[in-house]
PDB file of C-alpha atoms in Angstrom:
ATOM      1  CA  MET A 139     108.686  92.954 133.556  1.00 50.00           C
ATOM      2  CA  PRO A 140     108.673  94.366 129.339  1.00 56.00           C
ATOM      3  CA  ILE A 141     109.884  96.639 127.208  1.00 65.00           C
ATOM      4  CA  THR A 142     106.318  98.607 125.803  1.00 71.00           C
ATOM      5  CA  LEU A 143     105.722  98.952 121.901  1.00 74.00           C
ATOM      6  CA  PRO A 144     103.702 100.004 119.427  1.00 81.00           C
ATOM      7  CA  GLU A 145     101.815  96.588 118.062  1.00 82.00           C
ATOM      8  CA  THR A 146     102.458  97.458 114.784  1.00 81.00           C
ATOM      9  CA  LEU A 147     105.998  98.864 115.299  1.00 82.00           C
ATOM     10  CA  PRO A 148     107.962  95.969 112.971  1.00 82.00           C
ATOM     11  CA  ALA A 149     109.851  95.306 116.203  1.00 77.00           C
ATOM     12  CA  PHE A 150     107.560  94.233 117.564  1.00 79.00           C
ATOM     13  CA  ASP A 151     106.915  91.495 116.569  1.00 81.00           C
ATOM     14  CA  ILE A 152     110.643  90.399 115.838  1.00 81.00           C
ATOM     15  CA  LEU A 153     110.614  90.515 119.319  1.00 75.00           C
ATOM     16  CA  GLN A 154     107.880  88.324 120.124  1.00 74.00           C
ATOM     17  CA  THR A 155     109.858  85.804 118.631  1.00 78.00           C
ATOM     18  CA  GLU A 156     112.902  85.577 119.948  1.00 72.00           C
ATOM     19  CA  GLY A 157     111.115  85.512 123.507  1.00 60.00           C
ATOM     20  CA  VAL A 158     111.897  89.037 124.345  1.00 66.00           C
ATOM     21  CA  MET A 159     108.048  90.584 126.146  1.00 61.00           C
ATOM     22  CA  VAL A 160     106.680  93.804 124.940  1.00 69.00           C
ATOM     23  CA  MET A 161     103.940  94.941 126.349  1.00 64.00           C
ATOM     24  CA  GLY A 162     101.556  96.767 123.158  1.00 68.00           C
ATOM     25  CA  GLU A 163     100.659 100.797 125.595  1.00 63.00           C
ATOM     26  CA  ASN A 164      97.145  99.489 126.212  1.00 62.00           C
ATOM     27  CA  ARG A 165      98.350  96.988 128.386  1.00 54.00           C
ATOM     28  CA  ALA A 166     100.894  99.042 129.971  1.00 48.00           C
ATOM     29  CA  ALA A 167      98.188 101.590 131.124  1.00 49.00           C
ATOM     30  CA  ARG A 168      96.749  99.684 133.104  1.00 44.00           C
ATOM     31  CA  GLN A 169      99.622  98.704 134.965  1.00 44.00           C
ATOM     32  CA  ASP A 170     100.509 100.330 138.694  1.00 46.00           C
ATOM     33  CA  ILE A 171     103.518 101.099 137.783  1.00 58.00           C
ATOM     34  CA  ARG A 172     106.256 103.091 136.830  1.00 78.00           C
ATOM     35  CA  PRO A 173     108.299 102.476 133.930  1.00 90.00           C
ATOM     36  CA  LEU A 174     111.536 103.630 132.675  1.00 95.00           C
ATOM     37  CA  ARG A 175     110.647 105.766 130.031  1.00 96.00           C
ATOM     38  CA  ILE A 176     113.619 104.957 127.708  1.00 97.00           C
ATOM     39  CA  GLY A 177     114.571 107.639 124.747  1.00 97.00           C
ATOM     40  CA  LEU A 178     116.099 106.670 121.010  1.00 98.00           C
ATOM     41  CA  LEU A 179     117.322 109.689 119.706  1.00 97.00           C
ATOM     42  CA  ASN A 180     117.418 107.016 116.010  1.00 96.00           C
ATOM     43  CA  LEU A 181     121.095 109.454 113.386  1.00 94.00           C
ATOM     44  CA  MET A 182     121.393 105.957 111.147  1.00 91.00           C
ATOM     45  CA  PRO A 183     120.114 105.688 108.179  1.00 88.00           C
ATOM     46  CA  LYS A 184     118.580 102.055 108.933  1.00 90.00           C
ATOM     47  CA  LYS A 185     116.262 103.603 111.530  1.00 92.00           C
ATOM     48  CA  ILE A 186     113.903 100.127 111.629  1.00 92.00           C
ATOM     49  CA  GLN A 187     117.161  97.865 111.619  1.00 93.00           C
ATOM     50  CA  THR A 188     117.949 100.204 114.944  1.00 95.00           C
ATOM     51  CA  GLU A 189     115.340 100.961 116.442  1.00 95.00           C
ATOM     52  CA  THR A 190     114.678  96.926 117.011  1.00 94.00           C
ATOM     53  CA  GLN A 191     118.657  95.905 118.185  1.00 95.00           C
ATOM     54  CA  PHE A 192     117.685  98.806 120.950  1.00 96.00           C
ATOM     55  CA  ALA A 193     115.006  97.505 121.450  1.00 95.00           C
ATOM     56  CA  ARG A 194     116.149  93.748 122.073  1.00 94.00           C
ATOM     57  CA  LEU A 195     118.453  94.849 124.925  1.00 95.00           C
ATOM     58  CA  ILE A 196     116.292  97.042 127.078  1.00 94.00           C
ATOM     59  CA  GLY A 197     113.419  94.990 126.400  1.00 90.00           C
ATOM     60  CA  ALA A 198     115.227  91.834 127.862  1.00 89.00           C
ATOM     61  CA  THR A 199     115.918  93.721 131.172  1.00 85.00           C
ATOM     62  CA  PRO A 200     113.121  92.923 134.139  1.00 81.00           C
ATOM     63  CA  LEU A 201     111.698  96.541 134.384  1.00 86.00           C
ATOM     64  CA  GLN A 202     109.457  97.532 132.462  1.00 88.00           C
ATOM     65  CA  ILE A 203     110.509  99.628 128.772  1.00 92.00           C
ATOM     66  CA  ASP A 204     107.996 102.079 127.786  1.00 94.00           C
ATOM     67  CA  LEU A 205     110.436 103.314 124.323  1.00 95.00           C
ATOM     68  CA  HIS A 206     109.770 106.836 122.506  1.00 96.00           C
ATOM     69  CA  LEU A 207     111.411 107.157 119.236  1.00 96.00           C
ATOM     70  CA  ILE A 208     112.766 110.479 118.319  1.00 96.00           C
ATOM     71  CA  ARG A 209     114.362 112.028 115.524  1.00 94.00           C
ATOM     72  CA  ILE A 210     115.562 114.795 114.046  1.00 94.00           C
ATOM     73  CA  SER A 211     113.126 117.557 113.293  1.00 89.00           C
ATOM     74  CA  ASN A 212     114.334 119.538 110.683  1.00 79.00           C
ATOM     75  CA  HIS A 213     115.920 116.820 109.110  1.00 69.00           C
ATOM     76  CA  GLU A 214     114.305 113.908 106.206  1.00 75.00           C
ATOM     77  CA  ALA A 215     114.975 110.491 106.193  1.00 68.00           C
ATOM     78  CA  LYS A 216     116.094 109.508 102.521  1.00 72.00           C
ATOM     79  CA  ASN A 217     116.373 104.533 104.133  1.00 67.00           C
ATOM     80  CA  THR A 218     113.422 104.663 105.606  1.00 76.00           C
ATOM     81  CA  ALA A 219     109.633 104.753 104.483  1.00 81.00           C
ATOM     82  CA  ALA A 220     108.244 107.992 105.222  1.00 84.00           C
ATOM     83  CA  ALA A 221     104.819 106.513 106.341  1.00 89.00           C
ATOM     84  CA  HIS A 222     107.146 104.564 109.106  1.00 90.00           C
ATOM     85  CA  MET A 223     108.619 107.657 110.283  1.00 85.00           C
ATOM     86  CA  GLU A 224     105.090 109.206 110.659  1.00 89.00           C
ATOM     87  CA  ALA A 225     103.911 106.742 112.911  1.00 91.00           C
ATOM     88  CA  PHE A 226     106.185 105.738 114.655  1.00 92.00           C
ATOM     89  CA  TYR A 227     108.278 109.129 115.366  1.00 93.00           C
ATOM     90  CA  ARG A 228     108.514 112.442 117.151  1.00 95.00           C
ATOM     91  CA  PRO A 229     110.608 115.381 116.243  1.00 95.00           C
ATOM     92  CA  TRP A 230     112.511 115.662 119.646  1.00 96.00           C
ATOM     93  CA  GLU A 231     110.821 119.735 119.204  1.00 95.00           C
ATOM     94  CA  GLU A 232     108.263 118.420 120.509  1.00 95.00           C
ATOM     95  CA  GLU A 233     109.872 115.685 123.014  1.00 95.00           C
ATOM     96  CA  ARG A 234     112.112 118.094 124.233  1.00 93.00           C
ATOM     97  CA  ASP A 235     109.302 119.082 127.684  1.00 96.00           C
ATOM     98  CA  THR A 236     110.033 115.542 128.045  1.00 96.00           C
ATOM     99  CA  LYS A 237     111.715 114.228 131.342  1.00 97.00           C
ATOM    100  CA  PHE A 238     113.457 111.197 130.705  1.00 97.00           C
ATOM    101  CA  ASP A 239     115.362 108.551 132.638  1.00 97.00           C
ATOM    102  CA  GLY A 240     116.907 107.510 129.829  1.00 98.00           C
ATOM    103  CA  LEU A 241     118.215 108.569 126.137  1.00 98.00           C
ATOM    104  CA  ILE A 242     120.213 106.569 123.296  1.00 98.00           C
ATOM    105  CA  ILE A 243     122.205 108.796 120.484  1.00 98.00           C
ATOM    106  CA  THR A 244     122.761 106.755 118.023  1.00 96.00           C
ATOM    107  CA  GLY A 245     126.175 106.713 115.930  1.00 90.00           C
ATOM    108  CA  ALA A 246     125.216 107.719 112.060  1.00 88.00           C
ATOM    109  CA  PRO A 247     127.361 107.542 108.639  1.00 87.00           C
ATOM    110  CA  ILE A 248     128.801 111.071 108.544  1.00 89.00           C
ATOM    111  CA  GLU A 249     132.019 110.325 110.424  1.00 88.00           C
ATOM    112  CA  HIS A 250     133.901 111.823 107.167  1.00 91.00           C
ATOM    113  CA  LEU A 251     132.491 115.472 108.319  1.00 93.00           C
ATOM    114  CA  PRO A 252     133.732 117.220 110.749  1.00 94.00           C
ATOM    115  CA  PHE A 253     131.317 117.310 113.399  1.00 95.00           C
ATOM    116  CA  GLU A 254     130.894 121.014 113.059  1.00 94.00           C
ATOM    117  CA  GLU A 255     129.844 120.408 109.033  1.00 95.00           C
ATOM    118  CA  VAL A 256     126.867 118.745 109.496  1.00 94.00           C
ATOM    119  CA  THR A 257     123.341 119.756 108.331  1.00 92.00           C
ATOM    120  CA  TYR A 258     122.063 119.476 111.929  1.00 94.00           C
ATOM    121  CA  TRP A 259     124.255 119.808 114.463  1.00 96.00           C
ATOM    122  CA  ASP A 260     123.532 122.859 115.447  1.00 95.00           C
ATOM    123  CA  GLU A 261     120.164 120.968 116.507  1.00 96.00           C
ATOM    124  CA  LEU A 262     121.541 117.638 117.612  1.00 96.00           C
ATOM    125  CA  THR A 263     124.364 120.267 120.210  1.00 97.00           C
ATOM    126  CA  ARG A 264     121.257 121.946 121.604  1.00 97.00           C
ATOM    127  CA  ILE A 265     119.659 118.446 122.088  1.00 97.00           C
ATOM    128  CA  PHE A 266     122.955 117.217 124.103  1.00 98.00           C
ATOM    129  CA  ASP A 267     122.819 120.320 126.503  1.00 98.00           C
ATOM    130  CA  TRP A 268     119.070 119.525 126.810  1.00 98.00           C
ATOM    131  CA  THR A 269     119.522 115.694 128.060  1.00 98.00           C
ATOM    132  CA  GLN A 270     120.926 117.344 131.799  1.00 97.00           C
ATOM    133  CA  THR A 271     118.204 119.296 132.449  1.00 97.00           C
ATOM    134  CA  HIS A 272     115.735 116.931 130.660  1.00 97.00           C
ATOM    135  CA  VAL A 273     117.721 112.705 130.596  1.00 98.00           C
ATOM    136  CA  HIS A 274     118.859 111.403 133.631  1.00 97.00           C
ATOM    137  CA  SER A 275     121.861 109.326 131.629  1.00 98.00           C
ATOM    138  CA  THR A 276     122.426 109.800 128.629  1.00 98.00           C
ATOM    139  CA  PHE A 277     124.061 106.061 126.415  1.00 98.00           C
ATOM    140  CA  GLY A 278     125.923 107.802 122.954  1.00 98.00           C
ATOM    141  CA  VAL A 279     126.877 104.950 120.268  1.00 97.00           C
ATOM    142  CA  CYS A 280     129.778 104.874 118.036  1.00 96.00           C
ATOM    143  CA  TRP A 281     129.936 108.637 116.127  1.00 96.00           C
ATOM    144  CA  GLY A 282     127.133 110.027 119.133  1.00 97.00           C
ATOM    145  CA  GLY A 283     129.454 108.968 121.801  1.00 97.00           C
ATOM    146  CA  MET A 284     132.243 110.722 119.852  1.00 97.00           C
ATOM    147  CA  ALA A 285     129.697 113.969 118.378  1.00 97.00           C
ATOM    148  CA  MET A 286     128.981 113.998 123.000  1.00 98.00           C
ATOM    149  CA  ILE A 287     132.552 113.971 123.585  1.00 98.00           C
ATOM    150  CA  ASN A 288     133.788 116.194 121.861  1.00 98.00           C
ATOM    151  CA  HIS A 289     131.069 118.895 122.693  1.00 98.00           C
ATOM    152  CA  PHE A 290     131.512 118.030 126.683  1.00 98.00           C
ATOM    153  CA  HIS A 291     135.232 117.665 126.368  1.00 98.00           C
ATOM    154  CA  GLY A 292     136.593 118.803 123.111  1.00 97.00           C
ATOM    155  CA  VAL A 293     137.879 115.356 122.232  1.00 97.00           C
ATOM    156  CA  LYS A 294     138.347 114.873 119.321  1.00 96.00           C
ATOM    157  CA  LYS A 295     138.114 112.588 116.640  1.00 96.00           C
ATOM    158  CA  HIS A 296     140.614 111.032 113.616  1.00 97.00           C
ATOM    159  CA  MET A 297     140.524 109.759 110.244  1.00 96.00           C
ATOM    160  CA  LEU A 298     142.114 106.218 110.085  1.00 95.00           C
ATOM    161  CA  GLU A 299     143.716 104.782 107.334  1.00 92.00           C
ATOM    162  CA  GLU A 300     141.862 102.339 106.849  1.00 91.00           C
ATOM    163  CA  LYS A 301     138.511 101.131 108.313  1.00 93.00           C
ATOM    164  CA  ALA A 302     138.410  99.622 111.604  1.00 95.00           C
ATOM    165  CA  PHE A 303     136.046  96.278 111.097  1.00 96.00           C
ATOM    166  CA  GLY A 304     135.433  93.492 111.698  1.00 97.00           C
ATOM    167  CA  CYS A 305     135.670  91.165 116.191  1.00 98.00           C
ATOM    168  CA  PHE A 306     138.043  93.330 117.652  1.00 97.00           C
ATOM    169  CA  ARG A 307     139.209  91.915 121.351  1.00 97.00           C
ATOM    170  CA  HIS A 308     139.329  94.531 124.289  1.00 98.00           C
ATOM    171  CA  GLN A 309     140.186  94.744 127.395  1.00 98.00           C
ATOM    172  CA  ASN A 310     138.014  95.067 130.659  1.00 97.00           C
ATOM    173  CA  LEU A 311     140.022  98.666 132.513  1.00 97.00           C
ATOM    174  CA  ALA A 312     137.151  98.716 135.330  1.00 96.00           C
ATOM    175  CA  PRO A 313     136.007  95.590 137.032  1.00 93.00           C
ATOM    176  CA  ALA A 314     134.390  97.104 139.931  1.00 92.00           C
ATOM    177  CA  SER A 315     132.051 100.046 137.793  1.00 95.00           C
ATOM    178  CA  PRO A 316     128.942  98.454 137.936  1.00 92.00           C
ATOM    179  CA  TYR A 317     128.612  99.114 134.754  1.00 96.00           C
ATOM    180  CA  LEU A 318     130.287  96.133 133.630  1.00 95.00           C
ATOM    181  CA  ARG A 319     129.348  94.075 135.851  1.00 91.00           C
ATOM    182  CA  GLY A 320     129.649  90.589 135.310  1.00 91.00           C
ATOM    183  CA  PHE A 321     132.132  90.947 132.367  1.00 96.00           C
ATOM    184  CA  SER A 322     135.144  89.123 131.768  1.00 96.00           C
ATOM    185  CA  ASP A 323     138.926  89.801 131.234  1.00 97.00           C
ATOM    186  CA  ASP A 324     138.721  89.945 127.617  1.00 96.00           C
ATOM    187  CA  LEU A 325     136.086  90.932 125.804  1.00 97.00           C
ATOM    188  CA  LEU A 326     135.221  90.032 121.356  1.00 97.00           C
ATOM    189  CA  MET A 327     133.218  93.644 120.671  1.00 97.00           C
ATOM    190  CA  PRO A 328     131.879  94.326 116.351  1.00 97.00           C
ATOM    191  CA  VAL A 329     133.569  97.687 115.261  1.00 97.00           C
ATOM    192  CA  SER A 330     133.397  99.416 111.495  1.00 95.00           C
ATOM    193  CA  ARG A 331     134.560 102.947 112.450  1.00 94.00           C
ATOM    194  CA  TRP A 332     136.442 105.957 109.893  1.00 94.00           C
ATOM    195  CA  THR A 333     137.745 107.212 112.360  1.00 96.00           C
ATOM    196  CA  GLU A 334     138.857 107.115 116.175  1.00 96.00           C
ATOM    197  CA  MET A 335     139.223 108.708 119.248  1.00 96.00           C
ATOM    198  CA  ARG A 336     142.868 108.444 121.446  1.00 97.00           C
ATOM    199  CA  GLN A 337     143.112 106.694 125.013  1.00 97.00           C
ATOM    200  CA  ASP A 338     145.831 109.378 125.764  1.00 97.00           C
ATOM    201  CA  GLU A 339     143.235 112.483 125.203  1.00 98.00           C
ATOM    202  CA  ILE A 340     140.764 110.348 127.481  1.00 98.00           C
ATOM    203  CA  GLU A 341     142.733 109.464 130.549  1.00 97.00           C
ATOM    204  CA  ALA A 342     143.600 113.931 129.204  1.00 97.00           C
ATOM    205  CA  VAL A 343     140.440 114.552 130.120  1.00 97.00           C
ATOM    206  CA  PRO A 344     139.770 114.656 134.819  1.00 96.00           C
ATOM    207  CA  ASP A 345     136.609 113.976 134.816  1.00 95.00           C
ATOM    208  CA  LEU A 346     136.129 111.304 132.390  1.00 98.00           C
ATOM    209  CA  VAL A 347     136.233 107.468 132.942  1.00 98.00           C
ATOM    210  CA  PRO A 348     138.314 104.409 130.992  1.00 98.00           C
ATOM    211  CA  LEU A 349     135.987 101.562 130.650  1.00 98.00           C
ATOM    212  CA  ILE A 350     136.993  99.320 127.768  1.00 98.00           C
ATOM    213  CA  ALA A 351     138.996  99.814 125.827  1.00 98.00           C
ATOM    214  CA  SER A 352     142.190  98.039 122.567  1.00 97.00           C
ATOM    215  CA  ASP A 353     145.192  97.737 121.617  1.00 96.00           C
ATOM    216  CA  GLU A 354     143.797  97.575 118.156  1.00 95.00           C
ATOM    217  CA  VAL A 355     141.287  99.262 117.751  1.00 96.00           C
ATOM    218  CA  GLY A 356     141.220 102.102 121.024  1.00 97.00           C
ATOM    219  CA  PRO A 357     139.188 103.404 123.326  1.00 97.00           C
ATOM    220  CA  ALA A 358     135.571 101.397 123.080  1.00 98.00           C
ATOM    221  CA  LEU A 359     133.510 102.642 126.134  1.00 98.00           C
ATOM    222  CA  VAL A 360     133.731 106.101 128.477  1.00 98.00           C
ATOM    223  CA  GLU A 361     131.614 106.968 131.928  1.00 98.00           C
ATOM    224  CA  ASP A 362     131.711 110.428 131.998  1.00 98.00           C
ATOM    225  CA  PRO A 363     130.515 111.372 135.213  1.00 97.00           C
ATOM    226  CA  ALA A 364     130.106 114.700 135.383  1.00 96.00           C
ATOM    227  CA  HIS A 365     127.533 114.673 132.770  1.00 97.00           C
ATOM    228  CA  ARG A 366     125.103 111.219 133.579  1.00 97.00           C
ATOM    229  CA  ALA A 367     126.522 109.600 130.020  1.00 98.00           C
ATOM    230  CA  LEU A 368     128.207 106.728 128.345  1.00 98.00           C
ATOM    231  CA  TYR A 369     130.284 107.244 125.327  1.00 98.00           C
ATOM    232  CA  MET A 370     129.444 103.907 123.278  1.00 98.00           C
ATOM    233  CA  PHE A 371     132.576 103.723 119.765  1.00 97.00           C
ATOM    234  CA  ASN A 372     131.316 100.391 118.566  1.00 97.00           C
ATOM    235  CA  HIS A 373     128.448  98.238 117.953  1.00 96.00           C
ATOM    236  CA  LEU A 374     127.794  95.895 120.611  1.00 97.00           C
ATOM    237  CA  GLU A 375     124.230  95.683 119.714  1.00 96.00           C
ATOM    238  CA  TYR A 376     125.033  94.496 115.664  1.00 96.00           C
ATOM    239  CA  ASP A 377     123.491  91.772 114.311  1.00 95.00           C
ATOM    240  CA  SER A 378     125.429  88.231 113.987  1.00 96.00           C
ATOM    241  CA  GLY A 379     124.094  89.640 110.411  1.00 96.00           C
ATOM    242  CA  THR A 380     125.913  93.549 110.663  1.00 96.00           C
ATOM    243  CA  LEU A 381     128.657  93.392 109.442  1.00 96.00           C
ATOM    244  CA  LYS A 382     128.225  90.806 106.693  1.00 96.00           C
ATOM    245  CA  GLU A 383     125.868  93.533 105.505  1.00 94.00           C
ATOM    246  CA  GLU A 384     128.325  96.170 105.511  1.00 93.00           C
ATOM    247  CA  TYR A 385     130.805  93.757 103.889  1.00 94.00           C
ATOM    248  CA  ASP A 386     127.998  92.292 101.412  1.00 94.00           C
ATOM    249  CA  ARG A 387     127.187  95.949 100.023  1.00 92.00           C
ATOM    250  CA  ASP A 388     130.499  97.308  99.359  1.00 90.00           C
ATOM    251  CA  VAL A 389     131.365  93.967  97.732  1.00 92.00           C
ATOM    252  CA  ALA A 390     127.858  94.439  95.334  1.00 93.00           C
ATOM    253  CA  GLU A 391     128.910  98.525  94.774  1.00 90.00           C
ATOM    254  CA  ASN A 392     133.152  97.594  94.401  1.00 88.00           C
ATOM    255  CA  ALA A 393     133.442  99.904  96.980  1.00 83.00           C
ATOM    256  CA  ALA A 394     137.170  99.322  98.646  1.00 79.00           C
ATOM    257  CA  ILE A 395     136.639  96.945 100.955  1.00 85.00           C
ATOM    258  CA  GLU A 396     138.503  94.578 103.817  1.00 90.00           C
ATOM    259  CA  VAL A 397     137.157  91.201 104.524  1.00 95.00           C
ATOM    260  CA  PRO A 398     136.146  91.888 108.032  1.00 96.00           C
ATOM    261  CA  VAL A 399     139.118  90.804 111.456  1.00 95.00           C
ATOM    262  CA  ASN A 400     138.678  87.869 113.131  1.00 96.00           C
ATOM    263  CA  TYR A 401     134.679  87.423 112.202  1.00 97.00           C
ATOM    264  CA  PHE A 402     134.147  85.042 109.681  1.00 96.00           C
ATOM    265  CA  PRO A 403     135.321  81.877 110.496  1.00 96.00           C
ATOM    266  CA  ASP A 404     138.030  80.957 109.128  1.00 94.00           C
ATOM    267  CA  ASP A 405     138.010  84.379 107.580  1.00 93.00           C
ATOM    268  CA  ASP A 406     135.993  83.475 104.936  1.00 95.00           C
ATOM    269  CA  PRO A 407     132.624  85.350 103.473  1.00 93.00           C
ATOM    270  CA  GLU A 408     131.146  82.017 102.333  1.00 94.00           C
ATOM    271  CA  ASN A 409     131.164  81.188 105.628  1.00 96.00           C
ATOM    272  CA  MET A 410     128.308  82.336 108.034  1.00 95.00           C
ATOM    273  CA  PRO A 411     129.438  84.397 110.989  1.00 95.00           C
ATOM    274  CA  THR A 412     129.300  83.767 114.283  1.00 93.00           C
ATOM    275  CA  ASN A 413     127.854  86.077 117.006  1.00 96.00           C
ATOM    276  CA  ARG A 414     130.425  86.137 120.299  1.00 96.00           C
ATOM    277  CA  TRP A 415     128.574  89.702 121.644  1.00 97.00           C
ATOM    278  CA  ARG A 416     125.743  88.536 122.255  1.00 97.00           C
ATOM    279  CA  SER A 417     126.403  88.031 126.476  1.00 97.00           C
ATOM    280  CA  HIS A 418     128.296  91.254 126.936  1.00 98.00           C
ATOM    281  CA  ALA A 419     125.644  94.194 124.976  1.00 98.00           C
ATOM    282  CA  HIS A 420     122.823  92.285 127.324  1.00 96.00           C
ATOM    283  CA  LEU A 421     125.408  92.387 130.404  1.00 96.00           C
ATOM    284  CA  LEU A 422     126.029  96.339 128.959  1.00 97.00           C
ATOM    285  CA  TYR A 423     121.810  97.458 128.526  1.00 97.00           C
ATOM    286  CA  GLY A 424     121.465  96.185 131.056  1.00 95.00           C
ATOM    287  CA  ASN A 425     123.495  96.832 133.269  1.00 94.00           C
ATOM    288  CA  TRP A 426     122.671 100.422 132.646  1.00 97.00           C
ATOM    289  CA  ILE A 427     118.955 100.071 132.887  1.00 95.00           C
ATOM    290  CA  ASN A 428     119.892  98.656 136.226  1.00 87.00           C
ATOM    291  CA  GLU A 429     121.968 102.122 137.423  1.00 91.00           C
ATOM    292  CA  ILE A 430     119.136 104.536 135.451  1.00 93.00           C
ATOM    293  CA  TYR A 431     116.842 102.446 138.538  1.00 88.00           C
ATOM    294  CA  GLN A 432     118.575 102.041 141.311  1.00 82.00           C
ATOM    295  CA  SER A 433     118.586 106.222 141.398  1.00 88.00           C
ATOM    296  CA  THR A 434     115.766 107.488 139.132  1.00 91.00           C
ATOM    297  CA  PRO A 435     114.289 109.652 141.188  1.00 89.00           C
ATOM    298  CA  PHE A 436     110.635 108.315 140.792  1.00 87.00           C
ATOM    299  CA  ASP A 437     109.232 111.686 139.912  1.00 89.00           C
ATOM    300  CA  PRO A 438     110.526 112.211 136.110  1.00 90.00           C
ATOM    301  CA  ASN A 439     109.819 116.117 136.861  1.00 90.00           C
ATOM    302  CA  ALA A 440     112.500 116.030 139.013  1.00 91.00           C
ATOM    303  CA  ILE A 441     114.871 114.326 136.455  1.00 91.00           C
ATOM    304  CA  GLY A 442     117.966 117.321 135.819  1.00 86.00           C
ATOM    305  CA  THR A 443     117.452 119.221 138.662  1.00 85.00           C
ATOM    306  CA  GLY A 444     119.512 117.262 141.326  1.00 72.00           C
ATOM    307  CA  HIS A 445     116.332 117.790 144.415  1.00 54.00           C
ATOM    308  CA  TRP A 446     115.077 114.475 144.982  1.00 50.00           C
TER     309      TRP A 446
END
């Protein structure tokens, strides 16, 4: 089954050329099934790149997905054309009465700031609380996951002396988890952050279930059953060239940056990077969508009520 996208959204043509099943909104409306309604609260500067990455993954499942692009209500995007934001994004305040089967909350390049100093922190915490009554399952990614786990459990983020940057080996800590169905015992995962969560602090919270972690860069994926949430601190959704773009940008700006670890063949930036995480990215998001499908109420109005 396809993912439903506006035909004028840049991701529509990109994904169609890749073989991802996409469907225009008019055609989807004629189908007599209930698609899963998935929201993407996109906090990243490069909106088009990020929305395409996530649409690619959730659009690869056998289910029809109705994707809603959401933005912070009173925050102006500086790196994406206003016309794109106006055409495809709705502020959260206009979506707050909508029930969602799933919601993805992306990262944001503000990890150096204490959470409370983020300009839209008050609205974001209201969104976190809103998910408990209006979203069946929430997926917080990178800074978004760090912010959620801090809000609900008080787990702190810690600044790193050096940026964790590259592709790092991770261990599968919970092979029986439905979210890790089909996963290898270990996997390579892209990482790009100046902060970390700490495994011992997560394990100290009885309600949290560690799923994936690395000896080098710490916890990567945590389940929070009580809040119907997953927290991912790394970037399985990244394209093959995303870390290269970050590296090239910093080099061009004369910023202090090391060559991303275990990313370029022979660690030579002149070589094109090889994608070694794509299959696990599709597995993870496919498993998440499947778990939503298996457990979400048929009547969307029942989402968040506990009665179905």
